[in-house]
Amino acid sequence: KQEVTQIPAALSVPEGENLVLNCSFTDSAIYNLQWFRQDPGKGLTSLLLIQSSQREQTSGRLNASLDKSSGRSTLYIAASQPGDSATYLCAVTVGSGGSNYKLTFGKGTLLTVNP
Amino acid sequence: DAGVIQSPRHEVTEMGQEVTLRCKPISGHDYLFWYRQTMMRGLELLIYFNNNVPIDDSGMPEDRFSAKMPNASFSTLKIQPSEPRDSAVYFCASSLQEPPNYGYTFGSGTRLTVV
């Protein structure tokens, strides 16, 4: 059974700092890994999608890396801003035969960026 | 596209009552997923459909939960009878055929409170 772990569970940083969020998964047979952002009381917003054949993806101040063999991914946020405060969720897609796929989530990292 | 649309946004009901949650996926998406989010357990997959056919309902907590997808543009998740422990945020998500290539899009969720 695939398990996804995110460390740390919570992180508080001053504005302007660069930071790294970590995600690990137990089964390396994934199709892709996706990072989401969730604001309080809101739905999930997709940030970055990394296919299993890729090593990293970048969008603006965000950079996500994937080391499939070791079961790890990191989300790097450069020059953090108070507006980056949210919960960041990591999720992996695994196949379960035929056309069947499952997305398994970690429990998230609650990020607070202080002005 | 308006994205994945869920209704209602909030639902408060008394224990024992029937609750129906609704979802309209993105047009053209072949996969539809229902997730439940709680503080204790995070995001859990309840059931998913491929081309309107339920593929895996192993995450449905018990017989009180049922889900249908009568057509490609509509799905319901029903709880009957509801219990206080069903209180959670319920998310619907959809994806294109072969989701490993395109990722997932989530709705804004339905916050269910059973009193």
XYZ file of N, CA and C in Angstrom:
690
model
N 0.840 -1.186 0.000
C 0.000 0.000 0.000
C 0.882 1.247 0.000
N 0.590 2.149 -0.915
C 1.374 3.371 -1.016
C 1.108 4.280 0.173
N 2.162 4.788 0.786
C 2.033 5.767 1.857
C 2.880 6.977 1.518
N 2.301 8.150 1.756
C 2.973 9.408 1.457
C 3.143 10.188 2.756
N 4.364 10.626 3.005
C 4.689 11.338 4.241
C 5.255 12.704 3.901
N 4.798 13.711 4.624
C 5.305 15.061 4.409
C 5.923 15.598 5.697
N 7.118 16.138 5.532
C 7.851 16.706 6.655
C 8.373 18.080 6.263
N 8.242 19.118 7.154
C 7.594 19.040 8.465
C 6.077 19.157 8.352
N 5.384 18.919 9.440
C 3.930 19.077 9.445
C 3.549 20.545 9.428
N 4.407 21.384 10.012
C 4.172 22.820 10.040
C 5.506 23.540 9.972
N 5.476 24.706 9.354
C 6.703 25.479 9.167
C 6.355 26.953 9.202
N 7.126 27.712 9.983
C 6.911 29.148 10.075
C 8.218 29.851 9.738
N 8.177 30.765 8.779
C 9.385 31.438 8.326
C 9.117 32.932 8.170
N 10.163 33.753 8.250
C 9.982 35.185 7.967
C 9.921 35.422 6.468
N 9.255 36.467 6.091
C 9.126 36.828 4.692
C 10.502 36.963 4.046
N 10.606 36.495 2.810
C 11.840 36.626 2.055
C 12.729 35.391 2.090
N 12.448 34.506 3.030
C 13.287 33.296 3.115
C 12.972 32.316 1.994
N 14.017 31.577 1.602
C 13.824 30.431 0.719
C 13.546 29.220 1.600
N 12.661 28.336 1.146
C 12.313 27.199 1.994
C 12.081 25.949 1.153
N 12.171 24.814 1.836
C 12.000 23.515 1.184
C 10.988 22.685 1.957
N 10.023 22.146 1.240
C 9.063 21.205 1.816
C 9.390 19.814 1.269
N 9.270 18.825 2.137
C 9.667 17.469 1.763
C 8.487 16.519 1.669
N 8.596 15.588 0.754
C 7.580 14.561 0.548
C 8.292 13.250 0.253
N 7.855 12.178 0.898
C 8.416 10.861 0.605
C 7.283 9.871 0.395
N 7.540 8.858 -0.431
C 6.532 7.847 -0.726
C 7.183 6.477 -0.696
N 6.404 5.477 -0.316
C 6.976 4.158 -0.038
C 7.142 3.294 -1.284
N 6.308 3.465 -2.270
C 6.358 2.654 -3.483
C 6.805 3.529 -4.645
N 7.951 3.216 -5.212
C 8.516 4.066 -6.256
C 7.839 3.882 -7.617
N 6.924 2.919 -7.724
C 6.237 2.664 -8.999
C 5.101 3.658 -9.191
N 5.446 4.931 -9.332
C 4.435 5.970 -9.496
C 4.409 6.432 -10.948
N 3.280 7.000 -11.364
C 3.178 7.596 -12.688
C 3.557 9.074 -12.652
N 3.116 9.742 -11.607
C 3.479 11.148 -11.464
C 3.344 11.565 -10.015
N 3.794 12.764 -9.750
C 3.674 13.362 -8.422
C 3.171 14.785 -8.616
N 2.223 15.159 -7.789
C 1.608 16.476 -7.932
C 1.658 17.209 -6.609
N 2.011 18.475 -6.658
C 1.965 19.349 -5.482
C 0.738 20.249 -5.592
N 0.009 20.323 -4.463
C -1.189 21.148 -4.389
C -1.022 22.181 -3.275
N -1.794 23.221 -3.409
C -1.904 24.224 -2.353
C -3.359 24.257 -1.893
N -3.546 24.346 -0.565
C -4.899 24.460 -0.025
C -4.945 25.611 0.963
N -5.785 26.596 0.665
C -6.004 27.706 1.581
C -7.111 27.326 2.556
N -7.114 27.912 3.741
C -8.110 27.543 4.758
C -9.531 27.609 4.227
N -10.265 26.532 4.393
C -11.656 26.496 3.967
C -11.861 26.446 2.471
N -10.796 26.202 1.744
C -10.895 26.205 0.286
C -10.554 24.831 -0.287
N -10.681 24.730 -1.609
C -10.322 23.495 -2.289
C -8.835 23.426 -2.565
N -8.451 22.462 -3.374
C -7.052 22.240 -3.701
C -6.723 22.878 -5.041
N -5.611 23.579 -5.088
C -5.129 24.182 -6.327
C -3.852 23.482 -6.739
N -3.828 22.965 -7.957
C -2.628 22.281 -8.430
C -1.514 23.291 -8.699
N -0.332 22.980 -8.199
C 0.826 23.854 -8.386
C 1.762 23.325 -9.468
N 2.175 22.077 -9.301
C 3.141 21.485 -10.223
C 2.854 20.005 -10.358
N 3.030 19.494 -11.566
C 2.862 18.079 -11.860
C 4.175 17.579 -12.465
N 4.760 16.558 -11.855
C 6.009 15.978 -12.361
C 5.732 14.552 -12.806
N 5.994 14.260 -14.072
C 5.842 12.889 -14.560
C 6.995 12.048 -14.023
N 6.796 10.740 -13.996
C 7.799 9.854 -13.406
C 9.127 9.912 -14.153
N 9.080 10.293 -15.425
C 10.309 10.362 -16.226
C 11.054 11.687 -16.059
N 10.437 12.617 -15.350
C 11.025 13.939 -15.183
C 11.743 14.047 -13.847
N 12.648 15.019 -13.778
C 13.393 15.232 -12.535
C 12.896 16.463 -11.790
N 12.365 17.438 -12.537
C 11.882 18.639 -11.865
C 10.935 19.421 -12.765
N 10.185 20.304 -12.099
C 9.297 21.227 -12.794
C 9.385 22.569 -12.076
N 9.235 23.622 -12.853
C 9.341 24.963 -12.283
C 8.156 25.805 -12.721
N 7.672 26.625 -11.772
C 6.636 27.591 -12.087
C 6.870 28.815 -11.213
N 7.334 29.873 -11.840
C 7.599 31.085 -11.081
C 8.614 30.862 -9.975
N 8.225 31.160 -8.746
C 9.127 30.989 -7.597
C 9.127 29.555 -7.057
N 8.386 28.687 -7.672
C 8.276 27.311 -7.206
C 9.102 26.370 -8.081
N 9.778 25.448 -7.412
C 10.514 24.408 -8.124
C 10.290 23.104 -7.388
N 9.828 22.105 -8.118
C 9.620 20.794 -7.517
C 10.569 19.797 -8.148
N 11.183 18.978 -7.348
C 12.076 17.941 -7.836
C 11.512 16.573 -7.485
N 11.945 15.577 -8.254
C 11.494 14.208 -8.020
C 12.665 13.251 -8.155
N 12.880 12.455 -7.121
C 13.834 11.353 -7.165
C 13.022 10.085 -6.951
N 12.595 9.526 -8.059
C 11.672 8.390 -7.991
C 12.310 7.176 -7.316
N 13.556 6.934 -7.595
C 14.203 5.724 -7.071
C 14.305 5.747 -5.552
N 14.489 6.937 -5.011
C 14.591 7.027 -3.552
C 13.258 7.368 -2.914
N 12.224 7.591 -3.702
C 10.898 7.888 -3.174
C 10.804 9.244 -2.514
N 11.394 10.255 -3.149
C 11.397 11.588 -2.524
C 11.096 12.684 -3.532
N 10.457 13.728 -3.007
C 10.234 14.941 -3.771
C 10.396 16.126 -2.842
N 10.841 17.231 -3.411
C 10.922 18.464 -2.638
C 10.239 19.579 -3.406
N 9.634 20.479 -2.658
C 9.071 21.703 -3.224
C 9.862 22.864 -2.654
N 10.511 23.579 -3.546
C 11.337 24.718 -3.158
C 10.560 25.993 -3.464
N 10.454 26.858 -2.461
C 9.787 28.145 -2.647
C 10.817 29.239 -2.419
N 11.071 30.024 -3.434
C 12.054 31.104 -3.337
C 11.390 32.396 -2.873
N 12.143 33.144 -2.100
C 11.705 34.482 -1.672
C 10.269 34.465 -1.192
N 10.023 33.719 -0.134
C 8.655 33.503 0.333
C 7.952 34.818 0.686
N 6.624 34.798 0.513
C 5.777 35.974 0.768
C 4.626 35.569 1.686
N 4.048 36.513 2.413
C 2.909 36.170 3.270
C 1.775 35.480 2.507
N 1.603 35.835 1.237
C 0.571 35.202 0.419
C 0.833 33.733 0.119
N 2.030 33.257 0.427
C 2.343 31.836 0.242
C 1.825 30.998 1.400
N 1.352 31.639 2.449
C 0.848 30.918 3.613
C -0.348 30.062 3.226
N -0.231 28.771 3.458
C -1.263 27.799 3.074
C -0.776 26.427 3.495
N -1.600 25.418 3.247
C -1.164 24.036 3.427
C -0.759 23.485 2.064
N 0.408 22.866 2.014
C 0.933 22.304 0.777
C 0.858 20.780 0.853
N 0.212 20.207 -0.140
C -0.035 18.768 -0.166
C 0.709 18.128 -1.333
N 1.262 16.992 -1.061
C 1.956 16.185 -2.062
C 1.081 14.959 -2.340
N 0.988 14.557 -3.597
C 0.177 13.390 -3.946
C 0.842 12.626 -5.082
N 0.759 11.305 -5.039
C 1.334 10.474 -6.089
C 0.245 9.660 -6.764
N 0.408 9.438 -8.050
C -0.507 8.593 -8.819
C 0.135 7.233 -9.014
N -0.611 6.204 -8.635
C -0.145 4.842 -8.852
C -1.179 4.105 -9.696
N -0.721 3.131 -10.470
C -1.647 2.332 -11.251
C -2.066 1.106 -10.470
N -3.288 0.665 -10.744
C -3.774 -0.548 -10.071
C -4.312 -1.547 -11.078
N -3.750 -1.466 -12.288
C -4.146 -2.431 -13.302
C -5.046 -1.827 -14.354
N -4.797 -2.116 -15.621
C -5.639 -1.612 -16.698
C -5.647 -0.116 -16.765
N -6.849 0.449 -16.786
C -6.990 1.905 -16.849
C -7.221 2.509 -15.480
N -6.863 1.785 -14.451
C -7.215 2.224 -13.109
C -6.043 2.895 -12.423
N -6.307 4.068 -11.880
C -5.269 4.842 -11.218
C -5.789 5.389 -9.901
N -4.875 5.595 -8.961
C -5.236 6.174 -7.671
C -4.276 7.295 -7.331
N -4.820 8.314 -6.688
C -4.023 9.439 -6.204
C -3.993 9.350 -4.694
N -2.809 9.221 -4.133
C -2.643 9.093 -2.688
C -1.948 10.337 -2.156
N -2.540 10.928 -1.120
C -2.053 12.191 -0.571
C -1.243 12.006 0.704
N -0.305 12.937 0.908
C 0.261 13.121 2.231
C -0.678 13.984 3.047
N -0.328 14.197 4.327
C -1.199 14.991 5.190
C -0.905 16.483 5.126
N 0.134 16.838 4.399
C 0.373 18.255 4.156
C 1.354 18.908 5.102
N 1.882 20.031 4.657
C 2.719 20.912 5.483
C 2.028 22.265 5.559
N 1.745 22.708 6.779
C 1.134 24.016 6.991
C 2.230 25.067 7.038
N 2.253 25.922 6.038
C 3.286 26.953 5.933
C 2.725 28.304 6.351
N 3.455 28.983 7.216
C 3.121 30.343 7.606
C 4.316 31.231 7.301
N 4.098 32.253 6.495
C 5.144 33.223 6.173
C 4.796 34.527 6.876
N 5.653 34.913 7.795
C 5.385 36.090 8.624
C 5.957 37.362 8.008
N 5.146 38.430 7.983
C 5.624 39.704 7.388
C 6.788 40.280 8.190
N -13.430 27.038 -19.144
C -14.211 26.038 -18.416
C -14.359 26.461 -16.970
N -15.527 26.165 -16.355
C -15.782 26.597 -14.988
C -15.080 25.723 -13.965
N -14.424 24.670 -14.374
C -13.775 23.782 -13.430
C -14.752 22.764 -12.886
N -14.321 22.064 -11.860
C -15.166 21.071 -11.197
C -16.096 21.819 -10.243
N -17.397 21.582 -10.381
C -18.381 22.317 -9.589
C -19.052 21.381 -8.596
N -19.003 21.778 -7.326
C -19.636 20.989 -6.272
C -20.740 21.804 -5.595
N -21.775 21.094 -5.179
C -22.839 21.739 -4.416
C -23.418 20.764 -3.408
N -23.904 21.249 -2.278
C -23.760 22.638 -1.821
C -22.343 22.895 -1.299
N -22.010 24.109 -0.993
C -20.703 24.428 -0.408
C -20.665 24.050 1.073
N -21.794 24.238 1.720
C -21.908 23.881 3.137
C -23.221 23.153 3.359
N -23.178 22.170 4.230
C -24.376 21.421 4.561
C -24.357 21.105 6.038
N -25.417 21.509 6.734
C -25.571 21.157 8.136
C -26.842 20.333 8.250
N -26.733 19.169 8.848
C -27.885 18.285 8.933
C -27.905 17.580 10.281
N -29.048 17.068 10.623
C -29.168 16.338 11.879
C -28.872 14.859 11.669
N -28.331 14.272 12.686
C -28.019 12.844 12.647
C -29.250 12.050 12.215
N -29.010 11.103 11.321
C -30.092 10.264 10.843
C -30.703 10.719 9.531
N -30.429 11.954 9.157
C -30.976 12.471 7.911
C -30.148 12.005 6.707
N -30.769 12.022 5.558
C -30.072 11.704 4.303
C -29.402 12.962 3.766
N -28.195 12.780 3.282
C -27.427 13.887 2.715
C -26.995 13.512 1.306
N -27.156 14.430 0.363
C -26.714 14.196 -1.012
C -25.784 15.315 -1.444
N -24.591 14.926 -1.843
C -23.596 15.868 -2.341
C -23.501 15.696 -3.851
N -23.275 16.814 -4.550
C -23.317 16.788 -6.001
C -22.026 17.294 -6.618
N -21.739 16.774 -7.806
C -20.496 17.165 -8.489
C -20.721 17.177 -9.991
N -20.207 18.229 -10.614
C -20.174 18.308 -12.070
C -18.718 18.380 -12.496
N -18.213 17.345 -13.160
C -16.801 17.346 -13.552
C -16.559 18.273 -14.739
N -15.310 18.463 -15.063
C -14.947 19.233 -16.250
C -15.372 18.452 -17.488
N -15.982 19.148 -18.421
C -16.462 18.496 -19.633
C -15.314 17.802 -20.362
N -15.550 16.546 -20.722
C -14.534 15.787 -21.430
C -13.636 14.953 -20.551
N -13.687 15.166 -19.247
C -12.882 14.358 -18.332
C -13.536 12.999 -18.133
N -12.713 11.944 -18.204
C -13.244 10.593 -18.133
C -13.235 10.005 -16.725
N -12.449 10.600 -15.851
C -12.319 10.065 -14.499
C -12.947 11.050 -13.513
N -13.649 10.479 -12.513
C -14.214 11.306 -11.447
C -13.920 10.631 -10.116
N -13.466 11.417 -9.164
C -13.045 10.907 -7.862
C -13.808 11.632 -6.753
N -14.147 10.896 -5.724
C -14.682 11.492 -4.494
C -13.676 11.260 -3.370
N -13.315 12.353 -2.689
C -12.397 12.307 -1.560
C -13.076 12.898 -0.333
N -12.606 12.466 0.832
C -13.049 13.028 2.096
C -11.820 13.521 2.852
N -11.923 14.704 3.461
C -10.809 15.272 4.194
C -11.212 15.548 5.633
N -10.445 14.999 6.556
C -10.614 15.271 7.980
C -9.260 15.617 8.572
N -9.296 16.256 9.721
C -8.043 16.621 10.373
C -7.245 15.375 10.735
N -7.954 14.361 11.205
C -7.251 13.179 11.693
C -6.650 12.336 10.567
N -7.377 12.177 9.474
C -6.988 11.215 8.453
C -6.525 11.858 7.156
N -6.619 13.179 7.057
C -6.221 13.828 5.818
C -7.201 13.527 4.694
N -6.698 13.485 3.461
C -7.527 13.222 2.285
C -7.565 11.728 1.998
N -8.766 11.194 1.932
C -8.946 9.779 1.663
C -9.816 9.600 0.424
N -9.389 8.693 -0.439
C -10.178 8.378 -1.622
C -11.350 7.495 -1.217
N -12.559 7.905 -1.588
C -13.752 7.118 -1.281
C -14.101 6.186 -2.437
N -14.190 6.752 -3.639
C -14.599 5.992 -4.807
C -14.172 6.757 -6.043
N -13.925 6.020 -7.167
C -13.742 6.745 -8.409
C -14.382 6.017 -9.575
N -14.715 6.804 -10.586
C -15.411 6.331 -11.773
C -14.523 6.549 -13.007
N -14.659 5.649 -13.951
C -14.043 5.807 -15.259
C -15.156 5.645 -16.294
N -15.382 6.696 -17.077
C -16.477 6.665 -18.057
C -17.805 6.250 -17.410
N -18.080 6.857 -16.272
C -19.343 6.702 -15.527
C -19.458 5.375 -14.792
N -18.479 4.517 -14.901
C -18.531 3.198 -14.260
C -17.692 3.223 -12.984
N -18.264 2.811 -11.842
C -17.455 2.759 -10.612
C -16.352 1.721 -10.749
N -15.128 2.132 -10.472
C -13.974 1.260 -10.641
C -13.513 0.694 -9.298
N -13.451 1.555 -8.306
C -12.938 1.131 -7.010
C -13.694 1.875 -5.920
N -14.472 1.149 -5.146
C -15.209 1.767 -4.042
C -14.702 1.260 -2.694
N -13.495 0.761 -2.677
C -12.966 0.174 -1.449
C -12.781 1.189 -0.336
N -12.765 2.470 -0.684
C -12.615 3.505 0.327
C -13.914 3.975 0.943
N -15.029 3.516 0.443
C -16.325 3.905 0.999
C -16.429 3.312 2.399
N -16.690 4.152 3.397
C -16.603 3.694 4.800
C -17.537 2.534 5.138
N -18.734 2.572 4.692
C -19.695 1.532 5.024
C -20.921 1.670 4.122
N -21.887 0.798 4.355
C -23.051 0.751 3.463
C -23.888 2.022 3.501
N -23.664 2.865 4.460
C -24.429 4.113 4.528
C -24.039 5.060 3.400
N -22.887 4.813 2.803
C -22.393 5.658 1.726
C -22.660 4.996 0.377
N -23.127 5.807 -0.573
C -23.307 5.311 -1.933
C -23.009 6.444 -2.906
N -22.527 6.085 -4.080
C -22.207 7.087 -5.097
C -22.704 6.604 -6.443
N -23.158 7.561 -7.242
C -23.640 7.250 -8.579
C -23.091 8.253 -9.576
N -23.032 7.818 -10.810
C -22.656 8.727 -11.899
C -23.559 8.382 -13.084
N -24.748 8.940 -13.125
C -25.735 8.578 -14.151
C -25.332 9.019 -15.551
N -24.491 10.043 -15.638
C -24.002 10.472 -16.946
C -22.648 11.145 -16.773
N -22.054 11.520 -17.886
C -20.674 12.021 -17.856
C -20.545 13.381 -17.191
N -21.656 14.056 -16.919
C -21.569 15.410 -16.391
C -22.126 15.551 -14.977
N -22.379 14.430 -14.302
C -23.006 14.555 -12.993
C -22.731 13.319 -12.143
N -22.413 13.589 -10.870
C -22.232 12.500 -9.912
C -22.791 12.938 -8.567
N -23.257 11.956 -7.795
C -23.740 12.222 -6.447
C -23.081 11.285 -5.457
N -22.908 11.796 -4.256
C -22.456 10.995 -3.119
C -23.537 11.132 -2.054
N -24.086 10.000 -1.649
C -25.207 10.020 -0.719
C -24.824 9.321 0.575
N -25.250 9.905 1.687
C -25.033 9.304 2.997
C -26.409 9.149 3.649
N -26.744 7.914 3.990
C -28.049 7.630 4.579
C -27.979 6.407 5.470
N -28.205 6.548 6.772
C -28.416 7.786 7.514
C -27.088 8.428 7.899
N -27.058 9.736 8.030
C -25.830 10.436 8.383
C -25.554 10.330 9.884
N -24.263 10.386 10.233
C -23.824 10.325 11.622
C -22.813 11.456 11.866
N -22.675 11.877 13.122
C -21.726 12.969 13.421
C -20.307 12.687 12.914
N -19.883 11.441 12.921
C -18.515 11.117 12.470
C -18.344 11.257 10.965
N -19.425 11.520 10.260
C -19.331 11.788 8.812
C -18.961 13.243 8.539
N -18.938 14.055 9.565
C -18.597 15.466 9.390
C -17.186 15.580 8.825
N -17.057 16.271 7.696
C -15.787 16.372 6.984
C -16.005 17.296 5.794
N -14.923 17.521 5.059
C -15.045 18.204 3.772
C -14.940 17.142 2.685
N -15.894 17.138 1.791
C -15.935 16.153 0.716
C -15.566 16.846 -0.594
N -14.539 16.301 -1.251
C -14.061 16.874 -2.501
C -14.361 15.938 -3.664
N -14.658 16.557 -4.778
C -14.787 15.849 -6.039
C -13.641 16.319 -6.938
N -13.094 15.408 -7.723
C -12.022 15.760 -8.656
C -12.257 15.031 -9.969
N -11.735 15.603 -11.045
C -11.849 14.914 -12.329
C -10.528 15.008 -13.076
N -10.363 14.119 -14.052
C -9.148 14.138 -14.866
C -9.455 13.564 -16.244
N -8.586 13.907 -17.172
C -8.717 13.402 -18.533
C -8.375 11.916 -18.574
N -8.678 11.309 -19.676
C -8.269 9.923 -19.873
C -6.773 9.826 -19.680
N -6.339 8.736 -19.116
C -4.941 8.565 -18.736
C -4.510 9.757 -17.894
N -5.010 9.816 -16.653
C -4.625 10.893 -15.743
C -3.134 11.019 -15.480
N -2.342 9.950 -15.616
C -0.920 10.189 -15.362
C -0.323 11.287 -16.207
N -0.907 11.585 -17.340
C -0.319 12.607 -18.191
C -0.801 14.011 -17.876
N -1.942 14.126 -17.232
C -2.562 15.436 -17.110
C -2.865 15.861 -15.690
N -2.776 14.980 -14.735
C -3.062 15.387 -13.362
C -4.547 15.480 -13.095
N -4.874 16.121 -12.004
C -6.233 16.150 -11.491
C -6.663 17.576 -11.186
N -7.962 17.840 -11.332
C -8.542 19.126 -10.963
C -9.606 18.902 -9.907
N -9.482 19.650 -8.820
C -10.399 19.489 -7.693
C -11.452 20.583 -7.662
N -12.632 20.227 -7.149
C -13.655 21.211 -6.839
C -13.352 21.898 -5.522
N -14.213 22.830 -5.147
C -14.005 23.617 -3.924
C -14.461 22.890 -2.662
N -15.131 21.760 -2.845
C -15.503 20.964 -1.694
C -16.859 21.299 -1.110
N -17.416 20.336 -0.371
C -18.633 20.523 0.414
C -18.281 20.243 1.869
N -18.487 21.254 2.712
C -18.231 21.065 4.148
C -19.499 20.552 4.788
N -19.460 19.308 5.255
C -20.623 18.658 5.861
C -20.476 18.635 7.371
N -21.508 19.097 8.047
C -21.566 19.035 9.505
C -22.817 18.280 9.886
N -22.641 17.190 10.625
C -23.772 16.398 11.095
C -23.865 16.582 12.609
N -25.001 17.107 13.065
C -25.147 17.412 14.507
C -26.132 16.459 15.177
